[in-house]
C-alpha cells in the first residue's frame, strides 16, 4: 500500500491534473525534434522567443544539418544565420564548440546523461533537462521562467533559484508527470498566468493557487 502524499505533494498532484485537463497536449513549442537539432534550438532560445528560433533554424540546419557540419563551420557564417536570436556571437561560438565536443567525445551523438550534457559548451541544467525529458523520456524538471514564476505563485516552492526549484519540484512531482508538467506551465504562462498581469479569474489553477485565492 502506497504511503499517503504530503499536503504539498497532494497539491502538486492536483496542479498536474488540472493542467493536464486544460492542456492535453504538453508540447514543447520548439519545432525541432531530432536530438542534435533540438539541442541547438534550445541553446538559441536563451533570451529569445521560441517563435523566433523556429524561424531561424530551417536555414541554419539547411547549411549545417549535423554535428560534423556545424563543427567545421566558420563562426562568422553561423553568426549571420542566427543574428536575430540575440547574443549571436556567444551562441555561435557555443554551437560550434558543442558540435566539436559531440564529434570528439560522443561520435556525433547527443549523450543521455546530465553530467555529459552539461559538460558541453553553453549547456546548463535547464537545457539538459529538456533534452533528457523530450528526447530520452527521463524524468525532468525544466526550470523555465514560466515554471519558476507559476510554481512560486501556486505555493509549491518559495525560491527563484533554478536549481532549488528543480530539486524541490523533483521531490513533489510524480516523475512520470514532471516533464509534461513543465511544458504545460509554459503554455499556461503564455496564455493565462502572464507575467505581471495574470488572468486569475480565468485560471484553471485558482482553487489551488496561493496567489490566485487572494487576487
C-alpha atoms as one frame of an Amber mdcrd trajectory, in Angstrom:
protein
   0.000   0.000   0.000   1.366   3.389  -1.016   2.028   5.930   1.713  -0.266
   8.983   1.627   1.098  12.073  -0.102   2.245  15.027   1.951  -0.104  18.040
   1.728   2.295  19.804  -0.649   2.756  16.730  -2.848  -1.016  16.277  -2.917
  -1.353  19.895  -4.034   1.260  19.296  -6.739  -0.710  16.268  -7.963  -3.863
  18.408  -8.187  -1.947  21.012 -10.207  -0.711  18.296 -12.561  -4.257  17.007
 -13.082  -5.756  20.462 -13.652  -3.121  21.460 -16.183  -3.408  18.110 -17.949
  -7.113  18.749 -18.420  -6.512  22.290 -19.668  -3.587  21.404 -21.973  -3.950
  17.763 -23.078  -1.015  18.013 -25.484   2.033  19.002 -23.463   4.169  20.033
 -26.398   7.466  21.868 -26.486   6.952  24.926 -28.667  10.299  24.453 -30.412
   9.591  22.612 -33.642  12.880  20.704 -33.887  12.593  17.140 -32.575  15.801
  15.411 -33.721  18.274  15.292 -30.794  21.070  17.470 -32.191  18.705  19.973
 -33.731  16.640  20.293 -30.562  19.826  20.805 -28.536  20.858  23.626 -30.870
  17.370  25.136 -30.824  17.254  25.162 -27.018  20.642  26.908 -26.890  19.371
  29.529 -29.329  16.218  30.046 -27.255  18.116  31.573 -24.313  16.949  35.196
 -24.008  14.949  34.687 -27.207  11.435  33.534 -28.048  10.776  30.025 -29.285
   8.849  31.547 -32.188  11.949  33.455 -33.339  14.112  30.337 -33.006  11.639
  28.367 -35.129  12.077  30.967 -37.876  15.870  30.768 -37.731  16.560  27.033
 -37.506  15.423  25.940 -41.016  18.133  27.995 -42.737  20.700  27.096 -40.077
  20.147  23.358 -40.496  19.964  23.604 -44.271  23.559  24.827 -44.049  24.724
  22.749 -41.071  22.492  19.670 -40.732  24.770  17.569 -38.494  27.257  17.983
 -35.652  30.073  17.259 -38.103  28.953  20.039 -40.428  28.472  22.522 -37.586
  31.838  21.578 -36.064  33.585  22.714 -39.257  31.639  25.969 -39.635  33.152
  29.438 -39.644  31.856  31.360 -36.642  31.023  34.440 -38.720  28.827  32.379
 -41.034  26.883  30.914 -38.107  26.554  34.378 -36.560  24.862  35.723 -39.674
  22.324  32.892 -39.682  21.379  33.305 -36.009  21.836  37.077 -35.613  18.152
  37.753 -34.893  18.210  35.399 -31.867  20.308  37.812 -29.817  23.691  37.168
 -28.154  24.560  35.688 -31.536  28.347  35.770 -31.124  28.326  33.793 -27.889
  25.686  31.400 -29.202  27.567  30.806 -32.464  30.777  30.033 -30.565  28.882
  27.631 -28.290  27.168  25.855 -31.198  30.464  25.226 -32.960  32.211  24.148
 -29.757  29.448  21.798 -28.601  29.312  20.269 -32.096  33.065  19.635 -31.960
  32.655  18.102 -28.497  29.837  15.843 -29.716  32.053  14.606 -32.544  35.172
  14.179 -30.400  33.568  12.633 -27.306  30.300  11.042 -28.418  30.699  10.013
 -32.071  28.388  12.812 -33.128  25.534  11.639 -30.884  23.755  13.641 -28.197
  24.500  11.999 -24.823  21.774  10.881 -22.433  23.114  11.898 -19.012  23.030
  15.176 -17.106  26.777  15.093 -16.492  27.660  14.591 -20.150  25.167  17.156
 -21.421  26.227  19.882 -19.005  29.866  19.347 -19.972  29.020  20.662 -23.465
  29.642  24.333 -24.230  26.665  26.527 -23.394  24.553  23.695 -21.990  23.196
  24.178 -18.467  20.792  22.125 -16.391  17.695  23.721 -17.936  18.761  22.726
 -21.459  19.965  19.309 -20.321  16.682  18.583 -18.555  14.688  19.413 -21.672
  16.823  17.068 -23.773  16.646  14.290 -21.176  12.875  14.617 -20.913  11.844
  15.198 -24.518  14.427  13.041 -26.301  15.242  10.293 -23.828  12.000  10.077
 -21.843  13.694  10.577 -18.481  12.039  12.380 -15.553  12.961  16.030 -15.969
  12.243  19.437 -14.466  12.914  22.249 -16.933  13.234  25.442 -14.898  11.840
  27.845 -17.460  10.940  31.332 -16.196   7.239  30.442 -16.519   7.703  27.345
 -14.356   9.594  29.261 -11.691   7.024  32.055 -11.588   3.955  29.815 -11.588
   5.177  27.325  -9.003   6.050  30.222  -6.684   2.571  31.732  -7.147   0.990
  28.332  -6.509   2.973  27.951  -3.297   4.738  24.772  -4.398   8.142  26.434
  -3.986   9.387  29.614  -2.367  12.568  30.368  -4.264  13.620  31.855  -7.598
  16.838  29.853  -7.693  16.538  27.444 -10.658  18.465  24.570  -9.064  16.450
  24.786  -5.846  13.210  24.913  -7.833  14.308  21.823  -9.750  15.286  19.951
  -6.590  12.119  20.835  -4.688   9.793  20.010  -7.579  11.509  16.656  -8.126
  10.596  15.826  -4.528   6.943  16.778  -5.099   6.058  15.662  -8.619   5.343
  12.196  -9.934   8.467  11.507 -12.073   6.255  10.258 -14.904   4.467  13.628
 -14.975   7.267  16.099 -14.279   8.431  16.799 -17.828   4.943  17.369 -19.208
   4.024  19.465 -16.158   6.870  21.824 -17.082   5.680  22.120 -20.686   2.136
  22.782 -19.506   3.340  25.513 -17.151   4.980  27.233 -20.117   1.744  27.020
 -22.114  -0.233  28.292 -19.124   2.240  31.095 -18.506   1.853  32.339 -22.046
  -1.924  32.015 -22.229  -3.256  32.787 -18.726  -0.702  33.263 -15.932   1.062
  36.046 -17.782   3.932  37.795 -16.018   2.829  40.962 -14.172  -0.782  40.584
 -15.377  -2.059  37.089 -14.527  -5.656  36.381 -15.532  -6.633  34.825 -12.219
 -10.350  34.952 -12.982  -9.835  32.632 -15.944  -7.239  30.370 -14.329  -7.850
  26.645 -14.016  -5.405  26.557 -11.083  -7.050  29.274  -8.992  -8.608  26.862
  -6.497  -5.170  25.518  -5.538  -3.124  28.702  -6.023  -1.949  30.728  -3.043
  -1.772  33.910  -5.134  -4.991  33.278  -7.046  -7.111  32.805  -3.947  -6.045
  36.253  -2.719  -6.395  38.010  -6.086
